[in-house]
Each structure stands twice: as C-alpha cells, then as structure tokens.
Amino acid sequence: MKKLMFALLVLVMTAVASGAATANASQVDMLIKKLVEKGILSATEAEALISEMQKEEAGKAPEKAAVEAEKGKVPSLPKWVEKIDLKGDFRLRYQREETTNTNQGTRNRGRYRLRAGLVADVTDQWETGFGICSGGANPRSSLQTFSTGFETPDLRLDYAFATYMPVQTRQG
C-alpha cells in the first residue's frame, strides 16, 4: 500500500513540477510537509523529492521564456511604434428641424461622421501627421446624411502637416 501511495505521490509531484508556473514553491513544500506528517513519506524521501524538483526547475529555465511567449506574453514594442499616436472618433446623431415655412414642414434625418488619423514624432525636432474623415461637398461640415442607401460615402483628407521645432522650449 505504501509503495502505491509513493508512486501516486511521485506522479502528482511530476504533474506539479511540470505545471510549476501555476503552482507556488511554498505550496509544494507545504504539501510535502503534510505527506511527511501523515506518514506517507519519510523525511529523507521528502528531501530527495524536493531536491529533484529543484534540479528539474533549474534545467527548465531557458524553456520558460518560450512557454511564456506561447502563452501570449508579447515582447516589448519597437521604439518607433511608441512614437505614433492614433486619433479618431465616430459621431452619430438624429437631427429634427421644424421650419415655419409651410412648404418644407419638419425635416428628420440621421447623420454620422467618422474621423481617423495619426501623429508621429519622427525625431526630436520633427512631428508629422495626417487624418481622413467622412464628408461630402460641404466645406463646413464633415457630417454625412443617411439619405441614400446605395451611395458610397466619401472619405476625404482632413488634415496633413509636418512641424519643425529647431529649439525645444521649456514648459512649466
């Protein structure tokens, strides 16, 4: 019976050692201590098991980085990506206009606007950016009206710039 329990314990400890990323070393030590208290393991067997687990853990150190990468931990982003700011917004509204003119009456319409852009710090002195937006022929508004369902909405250049700052000024 004792050999069966020992074999079961070795199997459990192997599973715990292979999933050491989820199990804490102190939890494993507490489990082994309880098994010694219950008489399932002797003190020498417990010490041998702990030293064996430590040797396995030391041998798996290079493999841990590969396992963490597979689990979805992404390495840090390149520095040029950190210098880019994405901007954008979406606006959706319902507009009701009542006119006093009896020929037109009340006008009901749905309107939307979509804007997207990016700004990048190319160097310490240069900053560039551009943006696009929805919009039609109206130069004062980039709102589109839900009036015709079979038209392809326009996308237009909203802004484009390059800024040169030869001298950095102190703020604050």
Coordinates of C-alpha atoms in Angstrom, one line a residue:
M1 CA 0.0 0.0 0.0
K2 CA 2.8 2.4 0.9
K3 CA 4.5 1.8 -2.5
L4 CA 1.3 2.5 -4.3
M5 CA 0.9 5.8 -2.3
F6 CA 4.5 6.7 -3.1
A7 CA 4.0 6.0 -6.8
L8 CA 0.9 8.2 -6.7
L9 CA 2.8 10.9 -4.9
V10 CA 5.6 10.8 -7.5
L11 CA 3.0 11.1 -10.2
V12 CA 1.3 14.0 -8.6
M13 CA 4.7 15.7 -7.9
T14 CA 5.7 15.3 -11.5
A15 CA 2.5 16.9 -12.7
V16 CA 3.0 19.7 -10.2
A17 CA 6.6 20.2 -11.3
S18 CA 5.5 20.3 -15.0
G19 CA 2.9 23.0 -14.1
A20 CA 5.3 24.9 -11.8
A21 CA 4.2 28.2 -13.4
T22 CA 0.8 27.8 -11.7
A23 CA 1.9 26.2 -8.5
N24 CA 3.9 28.2 -6.0
A25 CA 7.0 26.5 -4.5
S26 CA 5.8 27.2 -1.0
Q27 CA 2.6 25.4 -1.7
V28 CA 4.5 22.3 -2.9
D29 CA 6.7 22.4 0.2
M30 CA 3.5 22.5 2.4
L31 CA 2.1 19.5 0.5
I32 CA 5.3 17.5 1.0
K33 CA 5.3 18.5 4.7
K34 CA 1.7 17.3 5.2
L35 CA 2.6 14.0 3.5
V36 CA 5.5 13.6 5.9
E37 CA 3.2 14.3 8.9
K38 CA 0.7 11.7 7.7
G39 CA 3.4 9.1 7.4
I40 CA 3.1 8.6 3.7
L41 CA 6.6 9.9 3.0
S42 CA 9.7 9.7 5.2
A43 CA 11.8 12.8 5.8
T44 CA 14.6 11.5 3.5
E45 CA 12.2 10.8 0.7
A46 CA 10.7 14.3 1.0
E47 CA 14.2 15.9 0.9
A48 CA 15.1 13.8 -2.2
L49 CA 11.9 14.8 -3.9
I50 CA 12.4 18.5 -3.2
S51 CA 16.0 18.4 -4.5
E52 CA 14.9 16.5 -7.6
M53 CA 12.2 19.2 -8.3
Q54 CA 14.7 21.9 -7.8
K55 CA 17.1 20.3 -10.3
E56 CA 14.3 20.0 -12.9
E57 CA 13.3 23.6 -12.4
A58 CA 16.9 24.8 -12.9
G59 CA 17.1 22.8 -16.1
K60 CA 13.8 24.3 -17.5
A61 CA 14.8 28.0 -17.1
P62 CA 15.6 28.6 -20.8
E63 CA 12.3 26.8 -21.8
K64 CA 10.2 29.1 -19.6
A65 CA 10.8 32.1 -21.9
A66 CA 9.5 30.0 -24.9
V67 CA 6.5 28.8 -22.9
E68 CA 5.6 32.4 -21.8
A69 CA 5.9 33.6 -25.4
E70 CA 3.5 30.8 -26.4
K71 CA 1.0 31.8 -23.7
G72 CA 0.6 35.2 -25.2
K73 CA 3.1 37.4 -23.4
V74 CA 4.2 39.7 -26.1
P75 CA 7.7 41.2 -26.1
S76 CA 8.0 44.9 -25.8
L77 CA 7.1 47.0 -28.8
P78 CA 9.7 48.7 -31.0
K79 CA 10.5 52.3 -30.1
W80 CA 9.2 53.7 -33.4
V81 CA 5.8 52.3 -32.6
E82 CA 5.7 54.1 -29.3
K83 CA 6.2 57.4 -31.1
I84 CA 2.9 57.1 -33.0
D85 CA -0.4 58.4 -31.6
L86 CA -3.6 57.2 -33.2
K87 CA -6.6 59.5 -33.1
G88 CA -10.2 59.2 -34.2
D89 CA -13.8 59.5 -33.3
F90 CA -17.2 58.5 -34.5
R91 CA -20.3 60.6 -34.2
L92 CA -23.9 59.5 -34.8
R93 CA -26.9 61.8 -34.3
Y94 CA -30.5 62.3 -35.1
Q95 CA -31.5 65.8 -36.2
R96 CA -35.0 67.2 -36.3
E97 CA -35.6 70.6 -37.7
E98 CA -39.0 72.4 -37.7
T99 CA -39.4 75.2 -40.1
T100 CA -42.0 77.9 -40.2
N101 CA -42.3 77.7 -43.9
T102 CA -45.3 75.5 -44.7
N103 CA -43.8 74.1 -47.9
Q104 CA -40.9 72.3 -46.1
G105 CA -42.5 71.3 -42.8
T106 CA -40.4 69.2 -40.5
R107 CA -37.1 67.7 -41.6
N108 CA -35.9 64.5 -39.9
R109 CA -32.5 63.0 -40.7
G110 CA -29.8 60.8 -39.3
R111 CA -26.2 62.0 -39.6
Y112 CA -22.8 60.5 -38.9
R113 CA -19.1 61.4 -39.0
L114 CA -16.1 59.2 -38.9
R115 CA -12.5 60.6 -38.4
A116 CA -9.2 58.8 -38.1
G117 CA -5.6 59.9 -38.1
L118 CA -2.2 59.5 -36.7
V119 CA 0.6 61.8 -35.4
A120 CA 4.2 60.7 -35.3
D121 CA 7.3 62.1 -33.6
V122 CA 9.8 61.4 -36.4
T123 CA 12.8 63.0 -34.5
D124 CA 13.1 65.4 -31.6
Q125 CA 12.6 68.3 -33.9
W126 CA 10.1 66.9 -36.5
E127 CA 6.5 65.9 -36.0
T128 CA 4.2 64.7 -38.8
G129 CA 0.6 63.7 -39.1
F130 CA -2.4 63.2 -41.3
G131 CA -6.1 62.4 -40.9
I132 CA -9.1 61.3 -43.0
C133 CA -12.8 61.9 -42.4
S134 CA -16.1 61.2 -43.9
G135 CA -17.8 64.0 -45.7
G136 CA -19.3 65.3 -48.8
A137 CA -19.1 68.5 -50.8
N138 CA -19.9 70.8 -47.8
P139 CA -16.6 72.5 -46.7
R140 CA -18.0 73.5 -43.3
S141 CA -19.1 70.1 -42.1
S142 CA -17.9 66.5 -42.4
L143 CA -21.3 65.1 -41.4
Q144 CA -22.9 62.6 -43.8
T145 CA -26.7 62.2 -44.0
F146 CA -28.4 58.8 -44.1
S147 CA -30.4 59.8 -47.2
T148 CA -29.5 57.5 -50.0
G149 CA -28.7 53.9 -49.1
F150 CA -26.9 52.9 -52.3
E151 CA -24.3 55.7 -52.5
T152 CA -20.7 55.0 -51.5
P153 CA -19.8 57.6 -48.8
D154 CA -16.8 59.8 -49.4
L155 CA -13.5 59.8 -47.4
R156 CA -11.5 63.0 -47.6
L157 CA -8.2 64.2 -46.4
D158 CA -9.0 66.1 -43.1
Y159 CA -5.5 67.3 -42.3
A160 CA -1.9 66.7 -43.1
F161 CA 1.1 68.5 -41.5
A162 CA 4.8 68.5 -40.7
T163 CA 6.1 70.6 -37.8
Y164 CA 9.7 71.5 -37.4
M165 CA 10.9 72.8 -33.9
P166 CA 14.6 73.7 -34.1
V167 CA 14.7 74.7 -30.4
Q168 CA 12.9 72.9 -27.6
T169 CA 11.3 75.4 -25.2
R170 CA 10.9 74.6 -21.5
Q171 CA 7.4 74.2 -20.3
G172 CA 6.4 74.7 -16.6

